[in-house]
């Protein structure tokens, strides 16, 4: 028989252009398949995990093709739809497919030469079943502690080590180094089942009569097992050992005897950490209000005509309950559901609400999960029928990266809090917006997309107003609770009359005292973390700056240091001014930590907690704070924008916005929209359930229109004023922005380069190009930064313009002097 010469196109997890072609060795001809992983060599020595995206017989021209080294999988790790999605992301956001692969798939699925492995400390060495090579690797790990895959290659004297490592990971012998911090231990539980012989009626009778005569304890256990398993009525033939023994006092030895006799068998199983109750008919028990019912109907109708519905419902209007109904409808049709949330802080509450209705069909995917957990979820979504015990995820809840899971059959995508900026990835590339990507993903699956929010982004609202999306509005809170009363505290006046205590106005103090007296809770929002104190010299105005970045350093009290929030550089608080030697140094500004500190003095009896990036680094930190607050173990919660987002608490009567002005005055065309969203969102946390809440906004200028819009809860007014400005000044949604950010360690090279690139681009885009300009922070980690902004009209051909931009950048970078300048492209920057 004639042997075919096959070639495979693969994607490598690297920022390299396009796909690469490798030769398939003859002995792999039958085995090689699309969407399976293979090991290839790329560059001089390095090996990588790549994914096969095409198999053909066309030899590539112009270079010596290398062979595929080995095939890793027996099953596909991704699917065609995902690949289409990756290609779209790469084209739309102007990056390489390999960069998309890099964020899209868990690290454990893309081992490479640089990957380091370590011994799994939980590994039980008494287990047998190693082959020579595996044994060699574990021995070497005993000595060296960690090894790169390149080092492993040398130890076992072969190139194809990735399959061996994959095996060792699966056996739990080794871990990827990055996993050590938060290791995942599967939860094991023993299950007791009847040995097959006893599973028919007659055998059972026989067993009964035997035990009745001689072994009462064993009989008791058998009875307990029967009642727990629902023997005869259900198919559940396994009972947890712990549950069984809880029913029978002192039953341990009797149970062991029965296992010995071969009546029962015991088996350890990995159990899901999730509560194991399955979907119930709870959803059907939700009683919707008339308004909710109406909105639900409108959403369904909207989906008849369009694939995207924007659901604008005020805070606490019961949007989540409506999502739940729609999710049920989608899974009843056998579809998968993706539920996107902007921030992990929110998953804690939503997850328990969803589990109540859908039990183990809900899976969570997020960055605080370790590699093994991520792979587990990946595999489960890929092949839901073969999910582990009780885990067949129909609904995936997650932040933006969840759009990359291997869905095959999405019916509904919910983008909750669609206005939230955390949906945009800033670094590294691809700089994608998960809401917009989800809409494209939905179109690939012919799924429906629901964008939900109390404060729509200008872009989405515009799309709804102009008919691209359907708009559904819900203006009543659930249970007829009123919207909160909003007051402003005039800081200017209070400062003049000396009624301020630290950063607290008298108005805010009075309301807080009243709330605490009544055992009600308070949320305070301050959009800067830490102390946000900057040191300044009274004599010459000198401020200590970072030596790597163009920013002033920020005071951190707990270690009495000044720190850079961009690069982490820190120094001790100086006693004298570096510039003039004066000892008159004062602190200016304040952040969450300072607010927390001051509260401790003003309300010594209150329990005060803080929620910001510094207090929520560990895996369960969010959950703990939120649980404590829900259970009223915290009186005052201080936080950054994390506290503004869709959390649902039922005892918050006062919300304080510490400083509205530093949000509003931020120099960006979106700052007005954003301030409105943040203030309206955090206000929404007040007065849930049984009474109207109060909000106090502290500001130097209570009459600013954005504050007035928040007080009147007037989204329309905010929208109308903003959409006018956007039109007048050529901003989105009328124009699309593409920003180029150039970085280099030498300011002159950067300046020359930026000017040169701008000249080249201006030949194409003329006055649509702005810059180059230094951004607000013009140097980070010793790299100087200059930005160029291109504004394209909404109806201009985006694809051809992008390829023109890319070509120009490539041409620019081909010049030797500018080769070392980094050019980062951000499409639709936020
Ligand atoms: P939103 O997401 O719009 O801010 P939520 O969905 O959190 O609002 O609803 C606010 C509160 O009202 C929640 O505690 C929720 O459980 C409750 N709620 C909403 N709709 C219903 C309903 N139909 N039946 C019972 N409780 C509801
Ligand atoms: Zn710095
Ligand atoms: Zn000085």
Short mmCIF file of C-alpha atoms in Angstrom, two decimals, residues 105-109 169-170 179 365 370-382 405:
data_model
loop_
_atom_site.label_atom_id
_atom_site.label_comp_id
_atom_site.label_asym_id
_atom_site.label_seq_id
_atom_site.Cartn_x
_atom_site.Cartn_y
_atom_site.Cartn_z
CA UNK A 105 -5.87 27.15 27.44
CA UNK A 106 -4.69 26.20 30.92
CA UNK A 107 -0.89 25.96 31.36
CA UNK A 108 -1.07 22.29 32.20
CA UNK A 109 -2.24 21.68 28.64
CA UNK A 169 0.94 14.68 36.25
CA UNK A 170 -2.06 12.42 35.82
CA UNK A 179 0.92 25.27 41.22
CA UNK A 365 -13.83 28.75 36.20
CA UNK A 370 -5.17 26.13 40.20
CA UNK A 371 -4.13 24.32 37.07
CA UNK A 372 -5.57 20.95 37.93
CA UNK A 373 -8.96 22.41 38.71
CA UNK A 374 -8.90 24.38 35.49
CA UNK A 375 -8.04 21.32 33.45
CA UNK A 376 -10.78 19.40 35.20
CA UNK A 377 -13.34 22.02 34.20
CA UNK A 378 -11.91 22.25 30.72
CA UNK A 379 -12.29 18.50 30.21
CA UNK A 380 -15.74 18.53 31.68
CA UNK A 381 -16.96 21.23 29.31
CA UNK A 382 -15.26 19.46 26.42
CA UNK A 405 -13.67 27.07 27.37
#
